[in-house]
Tab-separated table of C-alpha atoms in Angstrom:
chain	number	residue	atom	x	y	z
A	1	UNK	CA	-30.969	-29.491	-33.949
A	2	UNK	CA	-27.259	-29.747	-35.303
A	3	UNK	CA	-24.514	-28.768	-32.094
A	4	UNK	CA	-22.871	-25.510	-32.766
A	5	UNK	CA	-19.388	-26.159	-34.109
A	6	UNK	CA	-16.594	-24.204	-33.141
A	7	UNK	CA	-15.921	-21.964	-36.637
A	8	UNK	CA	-19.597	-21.438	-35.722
A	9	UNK	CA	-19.272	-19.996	-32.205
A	10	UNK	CA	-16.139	-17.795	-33.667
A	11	UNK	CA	-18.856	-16.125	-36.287
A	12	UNK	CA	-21.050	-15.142	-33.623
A	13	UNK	CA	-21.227	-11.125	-32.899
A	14	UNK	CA	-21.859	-11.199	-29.724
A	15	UNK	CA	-18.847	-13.875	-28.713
A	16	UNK	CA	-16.496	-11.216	-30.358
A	17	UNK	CA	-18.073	-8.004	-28.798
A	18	UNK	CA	-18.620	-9.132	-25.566
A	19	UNK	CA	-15.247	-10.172	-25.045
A	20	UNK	CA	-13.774	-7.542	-26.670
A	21	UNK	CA	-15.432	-5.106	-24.647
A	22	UNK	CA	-14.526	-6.414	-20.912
A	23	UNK	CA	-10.885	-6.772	-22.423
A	24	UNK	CA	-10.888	-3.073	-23.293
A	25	UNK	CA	-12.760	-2.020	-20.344
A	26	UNK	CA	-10.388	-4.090	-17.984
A	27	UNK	CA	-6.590	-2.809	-20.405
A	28	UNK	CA	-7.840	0.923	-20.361
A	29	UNK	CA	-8.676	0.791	-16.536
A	30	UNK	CA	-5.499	-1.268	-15.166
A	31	UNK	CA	-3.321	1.356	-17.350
A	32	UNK	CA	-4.795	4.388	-16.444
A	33	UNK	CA	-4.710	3.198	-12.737
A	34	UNK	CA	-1.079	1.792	-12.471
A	35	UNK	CA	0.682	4.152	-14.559
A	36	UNK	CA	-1.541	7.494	-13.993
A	37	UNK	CA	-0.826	6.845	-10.225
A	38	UNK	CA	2.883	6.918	-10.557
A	39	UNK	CA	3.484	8.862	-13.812
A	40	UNK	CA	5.132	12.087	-12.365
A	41	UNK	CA	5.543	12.175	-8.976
A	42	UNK	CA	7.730	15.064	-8.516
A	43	UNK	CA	5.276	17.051	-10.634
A	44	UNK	CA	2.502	15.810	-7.865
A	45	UNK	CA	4.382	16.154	-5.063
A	46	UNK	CA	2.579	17.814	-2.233
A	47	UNK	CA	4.078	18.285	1.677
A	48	UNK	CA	6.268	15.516	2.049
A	49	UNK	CA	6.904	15.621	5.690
A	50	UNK	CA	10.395	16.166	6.284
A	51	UNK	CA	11.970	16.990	10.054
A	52	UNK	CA	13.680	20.124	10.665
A	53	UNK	CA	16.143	20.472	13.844
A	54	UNK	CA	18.114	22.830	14.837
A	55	UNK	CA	20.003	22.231	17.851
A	56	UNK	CA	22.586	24.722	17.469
A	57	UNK	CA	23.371	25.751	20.535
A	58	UNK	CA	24.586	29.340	19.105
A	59	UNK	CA	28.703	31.392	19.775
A	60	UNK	CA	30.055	34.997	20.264
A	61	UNK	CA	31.209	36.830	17.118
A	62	UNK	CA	32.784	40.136	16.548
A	63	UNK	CA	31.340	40.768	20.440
A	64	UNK	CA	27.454	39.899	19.642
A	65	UNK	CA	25.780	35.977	20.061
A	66	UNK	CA	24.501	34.996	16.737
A	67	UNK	CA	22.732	31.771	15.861
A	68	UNK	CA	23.101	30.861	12.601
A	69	UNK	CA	21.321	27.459	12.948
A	70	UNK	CA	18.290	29.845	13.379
A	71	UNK	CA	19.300	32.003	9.914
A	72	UNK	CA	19.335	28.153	8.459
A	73	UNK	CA	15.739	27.661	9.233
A	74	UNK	CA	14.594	30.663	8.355
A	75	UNK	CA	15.886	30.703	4.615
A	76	UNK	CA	14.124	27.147	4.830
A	77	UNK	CA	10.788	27.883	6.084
A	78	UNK	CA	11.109	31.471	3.689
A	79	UNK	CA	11.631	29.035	0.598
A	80	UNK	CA	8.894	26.439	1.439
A	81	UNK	CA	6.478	29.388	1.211
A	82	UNK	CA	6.742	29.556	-2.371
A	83	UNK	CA	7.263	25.594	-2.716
A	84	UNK	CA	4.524	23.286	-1.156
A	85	UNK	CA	6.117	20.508	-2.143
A	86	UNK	CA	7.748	19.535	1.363
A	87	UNK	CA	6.333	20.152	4.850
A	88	UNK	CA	9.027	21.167	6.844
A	89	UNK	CA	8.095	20.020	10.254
A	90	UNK	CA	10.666	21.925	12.855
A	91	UNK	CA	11.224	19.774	16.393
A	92	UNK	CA	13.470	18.771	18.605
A	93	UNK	CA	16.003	15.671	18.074
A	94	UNK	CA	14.256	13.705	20.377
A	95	UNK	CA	11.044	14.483	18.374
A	96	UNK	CA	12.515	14.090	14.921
A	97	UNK	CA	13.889	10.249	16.125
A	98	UNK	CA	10.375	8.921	17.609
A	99	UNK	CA	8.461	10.760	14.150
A	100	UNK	CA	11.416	8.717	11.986
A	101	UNK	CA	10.843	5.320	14.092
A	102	UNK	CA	7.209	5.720	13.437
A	103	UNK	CA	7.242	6.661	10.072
A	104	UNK	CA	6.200	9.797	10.713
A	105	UNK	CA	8.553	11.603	7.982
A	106	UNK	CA	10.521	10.579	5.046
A	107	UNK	CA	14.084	12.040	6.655
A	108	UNK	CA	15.304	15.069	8.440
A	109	UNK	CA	17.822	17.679	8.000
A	110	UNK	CA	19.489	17.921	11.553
A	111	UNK	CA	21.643	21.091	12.425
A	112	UNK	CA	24.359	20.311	15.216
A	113	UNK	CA	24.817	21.642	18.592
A	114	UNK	CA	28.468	23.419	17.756
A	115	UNK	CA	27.137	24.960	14.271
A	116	UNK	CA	27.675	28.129	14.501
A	117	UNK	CA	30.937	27.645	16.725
A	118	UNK	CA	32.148	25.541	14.052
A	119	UNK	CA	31.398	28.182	11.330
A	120	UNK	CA	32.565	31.609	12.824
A	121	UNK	CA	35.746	29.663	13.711
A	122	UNK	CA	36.659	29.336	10.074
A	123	UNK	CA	36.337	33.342	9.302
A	124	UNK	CA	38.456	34.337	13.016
A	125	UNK	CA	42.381	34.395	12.473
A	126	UNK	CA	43.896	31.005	13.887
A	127	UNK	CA	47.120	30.806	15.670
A	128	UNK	CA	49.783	28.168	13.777
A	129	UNK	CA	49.357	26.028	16.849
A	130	UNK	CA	45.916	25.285	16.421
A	131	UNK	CA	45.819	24.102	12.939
A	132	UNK	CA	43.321	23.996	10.827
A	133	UNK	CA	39.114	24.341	12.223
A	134	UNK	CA	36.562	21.548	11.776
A	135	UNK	CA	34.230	21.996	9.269
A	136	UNK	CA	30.790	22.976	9.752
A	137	UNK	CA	28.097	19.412	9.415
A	138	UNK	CA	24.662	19.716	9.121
A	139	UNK	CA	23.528	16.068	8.991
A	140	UNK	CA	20.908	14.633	6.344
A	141	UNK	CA	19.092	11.882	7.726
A	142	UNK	CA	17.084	8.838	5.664
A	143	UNK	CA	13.493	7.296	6.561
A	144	UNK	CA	13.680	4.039	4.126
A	145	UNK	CA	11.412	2.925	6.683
A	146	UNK	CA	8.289	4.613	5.307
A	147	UNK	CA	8.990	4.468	1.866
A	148	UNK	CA	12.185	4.302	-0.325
A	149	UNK	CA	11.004	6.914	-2.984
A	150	UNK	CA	10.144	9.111	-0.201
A	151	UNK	CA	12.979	8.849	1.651
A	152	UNK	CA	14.944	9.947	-1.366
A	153	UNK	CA	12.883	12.715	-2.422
A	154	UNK	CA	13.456	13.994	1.294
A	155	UNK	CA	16.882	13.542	1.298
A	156	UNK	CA	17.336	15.405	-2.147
A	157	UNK	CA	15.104	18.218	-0.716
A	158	UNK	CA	16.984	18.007	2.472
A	159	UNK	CA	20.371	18.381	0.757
A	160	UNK	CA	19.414	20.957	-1.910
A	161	UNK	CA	18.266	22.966	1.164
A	162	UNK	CA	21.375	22.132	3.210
A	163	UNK	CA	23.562	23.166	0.470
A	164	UNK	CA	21.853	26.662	-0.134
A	165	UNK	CA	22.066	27.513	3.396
A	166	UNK	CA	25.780	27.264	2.979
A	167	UNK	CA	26.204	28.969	0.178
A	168	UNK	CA	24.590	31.384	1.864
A	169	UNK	CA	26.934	31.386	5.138
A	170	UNK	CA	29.680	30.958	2.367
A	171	UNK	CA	28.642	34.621	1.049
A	172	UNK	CA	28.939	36.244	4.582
A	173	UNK	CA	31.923	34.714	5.461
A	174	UNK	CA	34.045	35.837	2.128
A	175	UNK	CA	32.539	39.628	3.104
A	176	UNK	CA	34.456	38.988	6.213
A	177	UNK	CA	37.276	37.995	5.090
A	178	UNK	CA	37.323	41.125	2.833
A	179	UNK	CA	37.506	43.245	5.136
A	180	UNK	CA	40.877	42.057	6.598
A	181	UNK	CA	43.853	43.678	5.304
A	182	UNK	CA	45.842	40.106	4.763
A	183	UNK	CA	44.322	38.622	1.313
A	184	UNK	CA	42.709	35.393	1.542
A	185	UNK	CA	44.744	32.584	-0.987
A	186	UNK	CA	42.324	31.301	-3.545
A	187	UNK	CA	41.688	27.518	-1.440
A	188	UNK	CA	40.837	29.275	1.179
A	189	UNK	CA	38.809	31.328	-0.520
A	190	UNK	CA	36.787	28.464	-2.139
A	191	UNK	CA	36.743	26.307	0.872
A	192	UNK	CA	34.710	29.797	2.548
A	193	UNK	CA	32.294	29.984	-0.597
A	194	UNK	CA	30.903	26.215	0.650
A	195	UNK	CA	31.796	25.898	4.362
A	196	UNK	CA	29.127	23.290	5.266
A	197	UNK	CA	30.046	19.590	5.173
A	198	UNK	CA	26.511	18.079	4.343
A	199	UNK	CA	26.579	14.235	5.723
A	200	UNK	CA	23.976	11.797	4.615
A	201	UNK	CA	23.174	9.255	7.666
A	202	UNK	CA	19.970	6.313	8.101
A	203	UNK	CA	17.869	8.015	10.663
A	204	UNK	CA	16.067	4.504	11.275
A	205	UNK	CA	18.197	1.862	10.193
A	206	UNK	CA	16.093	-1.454	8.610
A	207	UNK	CA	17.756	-4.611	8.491
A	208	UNK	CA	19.617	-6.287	4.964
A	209	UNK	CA	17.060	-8.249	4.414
A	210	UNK	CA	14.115	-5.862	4.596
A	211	UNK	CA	13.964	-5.351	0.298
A	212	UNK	CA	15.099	-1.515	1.611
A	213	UNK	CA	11.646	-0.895	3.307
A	214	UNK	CA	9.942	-2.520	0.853
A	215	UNK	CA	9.535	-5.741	2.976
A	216	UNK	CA	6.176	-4.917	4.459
A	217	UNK	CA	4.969	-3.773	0.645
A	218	UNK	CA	5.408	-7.012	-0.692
A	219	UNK	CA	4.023	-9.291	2.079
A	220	UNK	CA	1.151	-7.326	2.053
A	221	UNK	CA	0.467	-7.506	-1.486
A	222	UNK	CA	1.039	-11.695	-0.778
A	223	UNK	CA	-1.787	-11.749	1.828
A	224	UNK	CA	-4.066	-9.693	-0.681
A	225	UNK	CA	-3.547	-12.152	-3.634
A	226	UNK	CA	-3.709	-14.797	-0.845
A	227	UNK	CA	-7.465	-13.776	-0.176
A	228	UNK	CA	-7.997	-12.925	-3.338
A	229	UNK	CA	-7.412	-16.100	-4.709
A	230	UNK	CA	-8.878	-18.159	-1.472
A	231	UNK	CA	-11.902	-16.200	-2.222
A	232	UNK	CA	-12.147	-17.707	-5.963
A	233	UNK	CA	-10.867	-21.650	-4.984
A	234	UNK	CA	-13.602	-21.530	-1.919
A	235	UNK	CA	-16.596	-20.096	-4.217
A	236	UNK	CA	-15.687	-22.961	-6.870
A	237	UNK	CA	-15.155	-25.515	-4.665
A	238	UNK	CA	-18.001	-24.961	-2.180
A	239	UNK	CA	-20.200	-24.845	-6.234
A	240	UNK	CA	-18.435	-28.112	-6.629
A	241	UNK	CA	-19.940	-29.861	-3.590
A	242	UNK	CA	-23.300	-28.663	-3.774
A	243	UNK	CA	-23.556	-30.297	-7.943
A	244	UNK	CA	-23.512	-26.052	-9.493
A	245	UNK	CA	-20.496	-26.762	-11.125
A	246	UNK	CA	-18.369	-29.762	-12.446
A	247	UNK	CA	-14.721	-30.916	-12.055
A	248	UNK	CA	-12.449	-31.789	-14.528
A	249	UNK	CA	-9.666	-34.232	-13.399
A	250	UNK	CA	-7.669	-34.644	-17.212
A	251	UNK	CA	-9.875	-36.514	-19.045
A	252	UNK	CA	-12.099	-37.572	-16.271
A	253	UNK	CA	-15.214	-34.849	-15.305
A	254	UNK	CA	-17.056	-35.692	-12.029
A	255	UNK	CA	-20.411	-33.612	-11.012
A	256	UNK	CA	-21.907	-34.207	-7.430
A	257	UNK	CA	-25.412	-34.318	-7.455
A	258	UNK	CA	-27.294	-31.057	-7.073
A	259	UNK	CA	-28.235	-30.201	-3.267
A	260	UNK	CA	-30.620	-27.432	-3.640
A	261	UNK	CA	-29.731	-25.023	-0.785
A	262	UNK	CA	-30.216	-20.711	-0.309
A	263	UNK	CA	-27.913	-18.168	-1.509
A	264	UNK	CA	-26.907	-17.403	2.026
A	265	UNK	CA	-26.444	-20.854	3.261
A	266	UNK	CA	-23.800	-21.190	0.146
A	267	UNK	CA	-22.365	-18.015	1.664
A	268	UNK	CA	-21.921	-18.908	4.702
A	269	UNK	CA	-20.744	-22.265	3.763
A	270	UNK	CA	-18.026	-20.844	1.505
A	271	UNK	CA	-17.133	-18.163	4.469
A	272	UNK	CA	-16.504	-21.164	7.011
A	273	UNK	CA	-14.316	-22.571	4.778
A	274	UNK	CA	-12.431	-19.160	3.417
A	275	UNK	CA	-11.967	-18.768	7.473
A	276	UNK	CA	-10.010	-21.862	7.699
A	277	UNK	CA	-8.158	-22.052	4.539
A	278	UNK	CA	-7.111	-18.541	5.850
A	279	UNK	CA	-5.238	-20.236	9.018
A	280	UNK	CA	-3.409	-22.417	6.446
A	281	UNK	CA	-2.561	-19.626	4.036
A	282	UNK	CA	-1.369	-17.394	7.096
A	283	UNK	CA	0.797	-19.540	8.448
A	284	UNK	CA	2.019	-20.783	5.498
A	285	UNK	CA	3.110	-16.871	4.529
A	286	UNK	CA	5.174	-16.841	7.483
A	287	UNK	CA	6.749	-19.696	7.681
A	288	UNK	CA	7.804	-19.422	3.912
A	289	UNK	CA	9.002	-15.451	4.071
A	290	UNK	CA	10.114	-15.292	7.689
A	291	UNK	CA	11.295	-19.193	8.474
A	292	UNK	CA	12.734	-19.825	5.099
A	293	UNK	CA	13.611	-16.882	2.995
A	294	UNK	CA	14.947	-15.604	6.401
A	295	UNK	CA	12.729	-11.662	5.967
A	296	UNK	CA	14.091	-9.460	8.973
A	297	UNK	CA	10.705	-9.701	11.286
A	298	UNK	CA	9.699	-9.370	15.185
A	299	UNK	CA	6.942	-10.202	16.793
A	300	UNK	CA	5.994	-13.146	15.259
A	301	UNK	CA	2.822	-14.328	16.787
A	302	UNK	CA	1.431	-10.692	15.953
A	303	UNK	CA	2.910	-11.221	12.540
A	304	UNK	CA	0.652	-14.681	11.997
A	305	UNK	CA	-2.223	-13.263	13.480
A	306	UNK	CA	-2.630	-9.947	11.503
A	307	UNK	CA	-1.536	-12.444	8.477
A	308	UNK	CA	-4.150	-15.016	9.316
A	309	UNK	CA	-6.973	-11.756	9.578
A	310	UNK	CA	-5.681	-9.898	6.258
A	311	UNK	CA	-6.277	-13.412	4.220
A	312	UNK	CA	-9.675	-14.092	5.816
A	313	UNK	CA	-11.366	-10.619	6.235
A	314	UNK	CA	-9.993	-9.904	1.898
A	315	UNK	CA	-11.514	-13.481	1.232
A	316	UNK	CA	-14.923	-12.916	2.649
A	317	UNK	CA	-14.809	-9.765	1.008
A	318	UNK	CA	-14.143	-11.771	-2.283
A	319	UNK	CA	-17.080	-13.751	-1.517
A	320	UNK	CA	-19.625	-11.330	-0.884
A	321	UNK	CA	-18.210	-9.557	-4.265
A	322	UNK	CA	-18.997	-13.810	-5.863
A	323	UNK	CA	-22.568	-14.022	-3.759
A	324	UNK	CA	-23.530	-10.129	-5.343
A	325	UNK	CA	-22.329	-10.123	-8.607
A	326	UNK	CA	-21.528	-13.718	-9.470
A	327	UNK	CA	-18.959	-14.760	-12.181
A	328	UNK	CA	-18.095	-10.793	-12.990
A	329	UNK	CA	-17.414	-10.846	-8.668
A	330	UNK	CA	-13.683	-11.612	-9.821
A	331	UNK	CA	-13.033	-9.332	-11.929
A	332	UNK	CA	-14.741	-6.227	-9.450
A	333	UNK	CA	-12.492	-8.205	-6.375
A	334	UNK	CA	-9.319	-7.582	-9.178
A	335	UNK	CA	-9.811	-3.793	-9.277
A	336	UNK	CA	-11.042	-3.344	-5.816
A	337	UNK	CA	-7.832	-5.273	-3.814
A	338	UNK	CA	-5.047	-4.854	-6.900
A	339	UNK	CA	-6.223	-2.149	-9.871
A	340	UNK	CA	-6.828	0.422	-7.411
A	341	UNK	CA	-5.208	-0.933	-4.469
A	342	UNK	CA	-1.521	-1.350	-5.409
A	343	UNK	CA	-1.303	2.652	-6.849
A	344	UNK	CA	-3.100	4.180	-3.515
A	345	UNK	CA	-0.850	2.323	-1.369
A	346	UNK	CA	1.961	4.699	-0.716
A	347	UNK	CA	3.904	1.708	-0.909
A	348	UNK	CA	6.382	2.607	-3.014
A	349	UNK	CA	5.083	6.189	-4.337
A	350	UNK	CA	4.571	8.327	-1.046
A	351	UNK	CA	1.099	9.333	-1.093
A	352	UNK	CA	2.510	12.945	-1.070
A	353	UNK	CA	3.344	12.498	-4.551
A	354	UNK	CA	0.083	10.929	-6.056
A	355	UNK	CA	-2.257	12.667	-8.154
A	356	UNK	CA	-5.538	14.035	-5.684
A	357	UNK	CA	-7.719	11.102	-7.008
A	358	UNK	CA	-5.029	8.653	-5.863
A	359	UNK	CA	-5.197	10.336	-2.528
A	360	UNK	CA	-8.182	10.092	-1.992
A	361	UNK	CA	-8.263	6.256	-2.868
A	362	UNK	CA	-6.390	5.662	-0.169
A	363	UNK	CA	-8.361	7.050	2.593
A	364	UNK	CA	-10.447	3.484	2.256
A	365	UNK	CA	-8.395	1.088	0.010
A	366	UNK	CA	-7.396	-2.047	1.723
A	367	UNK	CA	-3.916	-2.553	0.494
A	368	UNK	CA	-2.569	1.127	1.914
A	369	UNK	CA	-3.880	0.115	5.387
A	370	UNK	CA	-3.117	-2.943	5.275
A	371	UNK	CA	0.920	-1.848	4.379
A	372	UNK	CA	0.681	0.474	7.099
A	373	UNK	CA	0.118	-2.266	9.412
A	374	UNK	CA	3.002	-4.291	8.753
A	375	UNK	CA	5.228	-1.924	8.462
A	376	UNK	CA	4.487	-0.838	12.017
A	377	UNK	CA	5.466	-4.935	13.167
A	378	UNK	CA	8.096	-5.095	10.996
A	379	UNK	CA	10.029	-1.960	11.548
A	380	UNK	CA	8.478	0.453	14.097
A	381	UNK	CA	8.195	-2.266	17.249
A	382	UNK	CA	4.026	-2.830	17.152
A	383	UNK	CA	3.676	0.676	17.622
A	384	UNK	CA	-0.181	1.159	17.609
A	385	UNK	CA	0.300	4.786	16.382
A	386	UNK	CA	2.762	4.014	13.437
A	387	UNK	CA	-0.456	2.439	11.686
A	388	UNK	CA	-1.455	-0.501	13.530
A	389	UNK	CA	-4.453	1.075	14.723
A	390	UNK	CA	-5.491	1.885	12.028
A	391	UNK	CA	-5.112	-0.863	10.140
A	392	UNK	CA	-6.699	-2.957	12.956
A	393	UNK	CA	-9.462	-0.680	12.662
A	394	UNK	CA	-10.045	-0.305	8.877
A	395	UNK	CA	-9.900	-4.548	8.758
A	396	UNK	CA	-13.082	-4.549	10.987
A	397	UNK	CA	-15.285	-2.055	9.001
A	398	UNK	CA	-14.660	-3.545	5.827
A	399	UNK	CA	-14.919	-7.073	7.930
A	400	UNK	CA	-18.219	-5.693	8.780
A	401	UNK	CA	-19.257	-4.295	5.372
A	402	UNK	CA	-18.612	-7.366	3.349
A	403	UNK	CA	-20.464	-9.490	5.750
A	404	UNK	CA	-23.908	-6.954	5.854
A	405	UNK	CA	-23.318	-6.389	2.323
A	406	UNK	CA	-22.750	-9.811	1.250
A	407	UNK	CA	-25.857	-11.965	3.462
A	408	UNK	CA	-28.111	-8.761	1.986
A	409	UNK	CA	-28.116	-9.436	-1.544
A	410	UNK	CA	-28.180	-12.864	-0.746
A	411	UNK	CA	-31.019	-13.117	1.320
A	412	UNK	CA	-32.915	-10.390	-1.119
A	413	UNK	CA	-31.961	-13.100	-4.205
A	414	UNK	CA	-33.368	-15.782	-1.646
A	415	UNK	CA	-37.084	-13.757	-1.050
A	416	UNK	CA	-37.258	-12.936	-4.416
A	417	UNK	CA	-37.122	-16.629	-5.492
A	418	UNK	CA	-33.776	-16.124	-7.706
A	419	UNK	CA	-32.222	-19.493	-7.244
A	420	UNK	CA	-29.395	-20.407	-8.677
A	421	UNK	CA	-30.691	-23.622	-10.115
A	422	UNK	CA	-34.535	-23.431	-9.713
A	423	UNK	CA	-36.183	-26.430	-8.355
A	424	UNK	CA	-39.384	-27.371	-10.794
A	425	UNK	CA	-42.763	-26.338	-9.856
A	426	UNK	CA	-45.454	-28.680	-8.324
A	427	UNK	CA	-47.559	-28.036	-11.671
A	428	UNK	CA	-44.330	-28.787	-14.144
A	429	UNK	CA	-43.651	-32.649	-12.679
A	430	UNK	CA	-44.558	-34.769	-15.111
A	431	UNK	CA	-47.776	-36.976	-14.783
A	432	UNK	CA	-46.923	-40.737	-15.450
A	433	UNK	CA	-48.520	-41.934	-18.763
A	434	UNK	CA	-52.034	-43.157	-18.579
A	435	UNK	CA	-52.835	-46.918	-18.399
A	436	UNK	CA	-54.118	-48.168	-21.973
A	437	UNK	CA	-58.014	-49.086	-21.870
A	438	UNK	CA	-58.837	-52.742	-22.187
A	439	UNK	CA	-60.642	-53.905	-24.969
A	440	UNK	CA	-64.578	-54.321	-24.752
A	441	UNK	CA	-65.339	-57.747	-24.396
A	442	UNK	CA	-66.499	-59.313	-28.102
A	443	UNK	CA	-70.268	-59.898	-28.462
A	444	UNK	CA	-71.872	-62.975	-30.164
């Protein structure tokens, strides 16, 4: 029978429709995934968790105590009733700076002590002597922290509300000034229509060589591929050794003899090996983003460890994906830990501004808790509340999944007799060709 020549193999239907039906599949999903996550986040955006303080401590004007910081945070909390868009969360200072060193909230809008002595100052008559008032501040402060998009659509929220609350104070203050006999002069006027000085501050500083908060996004996303791609070099190599597959060295192709072994004694096999090529890969992360790239990081040893874990427990789950499914085990291991992954992270889209799907993604997707983590060693001191626990936590179950899931299907291929490469029957071997018959003897 003639070998199939290559114009040949082109001509064949199902070559062409095949192919051209994974590459759809896999184009459609990765777009509707990366983009459909991020496509309007203002238009998704859903309680943002923004800080409210006020610590204004309140003055006397006109013979009654007012507290204007109070009036500030009630036009607030009135407009967020007809806007859902940010959860205005009102604490104390104290509360506001261990909720941004956490990650918590995306930023807070902080209203001073002096406030309101600041701002009936500027509509009381001032002696010469005394010059001119401070301004009223109300402070603005950033998260980048937890999220660079979210810390900017807090601060913009935070501002816009800042801003409104003077123009509001602005309004009472020219009625004020109205009723004195004396005529204002049109600066003064103008400076009274928009009293408040708004300040934007870091409310948890990260250091220059963070990416902006973005630092703990990208090394995550280094120890998925990391596993990822452990996952595929430990399923082909451990196929290599046991004669399943061949190597190709340039020119030179080299094929081990087949050992005939179970589905879950290749998986286990290829495990042992994914957990020590995950020690190498670990430590080689570090070393090359903290040692010499020079990434701001603490806690080091943590740092390797959760690295080390991340690389192994996404490889094995790579491998049980290759021991289930088999060659189309990559391509479900590239939508599980990147296609779906990389929008439900709340990396750099808060997850207050995804779509509900998105949302609900990330309730189990690896990458999300697995950015949590690492943000909470790099920038939040190890804090098991800023998302180590639960990163710590979600790493075991899916530890435990992958391993259950994986040795199942194997062990149910095993019973069922679904080798990989199955060893001939007793029955099929050959029977060595039958001695001829000697010739009878001639007769006289």
């Amino acid at each position: 029978m003639p070998h199939p020549t290559p114009p040949s193999v082109l001509r064949r239907p199902q070559l062409w429709i095949g192919t051209g039906l994974i590459a759809a599949v896999v184009s459609m999903l990765f777009a509707l995934l990366y983009v459909g996550g991020n496509v309007n986040p203002r238009g998704n955006l859903r309680d943002l968790p923004v800080a409210l303080v006020n610590a204004d401590a309140g003055a006397d004007a006109g013979g009654r105590r007012v507290n204007l910081g109070e009036q500030v945070v009630s036009g607030i909390e009135k407009a967020a009733e007809g806007d859902k868009s940010i959860d205005w969360q009102l604490v104390s200072r104290e509360e506001a700076d261990r909720r941004l060193g956490s990650g918590k909230v995306f930023g807070a809008l902080v209203i001073p002590r002096e406030f309101s002595a600041t701002v009936t100052a500027l509509g009381a008559p001032q002696p010469a002597a005394q010059g001119k008032p401070a301004p009223p501040v109300i402070t603005v402060l950033t998260n980048q922290s937890a999220g660079s998009i979210g810390s900017s659509m807090s601060s913009q929220a935070a501002q816009k509300a800042a801003h409104a609350a003077s123009a509001q104070i602005g309004q009472e203050l020219l009625k004020q000034a109205g009723a004195q006999k004396a005529p204002l002069p049109t600066a003064a006027q103008l400076k009274l229509a928009d009293p408040v000085t708004v300040t934007v501050a870091d409310g948890h500083p990260v250091g220059s060589r963070s990416a902006m908060g973005l630092s703990a996004f990208y090394y995550a996303l280094v120890l998925v591929v990391c596993g990822m791609l452990g996952a595929n070099l430990v399923n082909s190599q451990v196929d290599t050794a046991l004669g399943y597959l061949h190597t190709d060295y340039g020119p030179v192709r080299k094929r081990e003899p087949v050992q005939h072994t179970s589905r879950v004694r290749t998986l286990a096999v290829g495990i042992a090996l994914m957990l020590g090529m995950s020690v190498v890969m670990g430590t080689l992360v570090e070393v090359a983003t903290v040692s010499i790239l020079d990434m701001d990081a603490s806690h080091l040893g943590l740092l390797w460890l959760y690295s080390v874990a991340t690389i192994a427990v996404v490889g094995i789950g790579g491998l049980a994906l290759f021991a289930a499914f088999g060659t189309p085990g990559m391509l479900l291991a590239t939508i599980v830990f990147i296609a779906m992954a990389v929008p439900s992270s709340g990396a750099t889209v808060p997850l207050q501004a995804l779509p509900g799907f998105f949302r609900g993604l990330a309730e189990f997707e690896p990458l999300r808790q697995i950015t949590e983590g690492l943000r909470s060693i790099l920038f939040y001191g190890a804090q098991a509340d800023a998302g180590l626990t639960r990163a710590w936590t979600a790493m075991g179950i899916a530890l435990v999944a992958a391993l259950l899931f994986g040795f199942a299907v194997a062990r149910l291929y095993d019973r069922r007799g679904l080798h990989r490469i199955p060893r001939p029957a007793a029955d099929e071997t050959p029977e060595p060709p039958a001695a001829a018959e000697a010739p009878a003897p001639a007769t006289a």
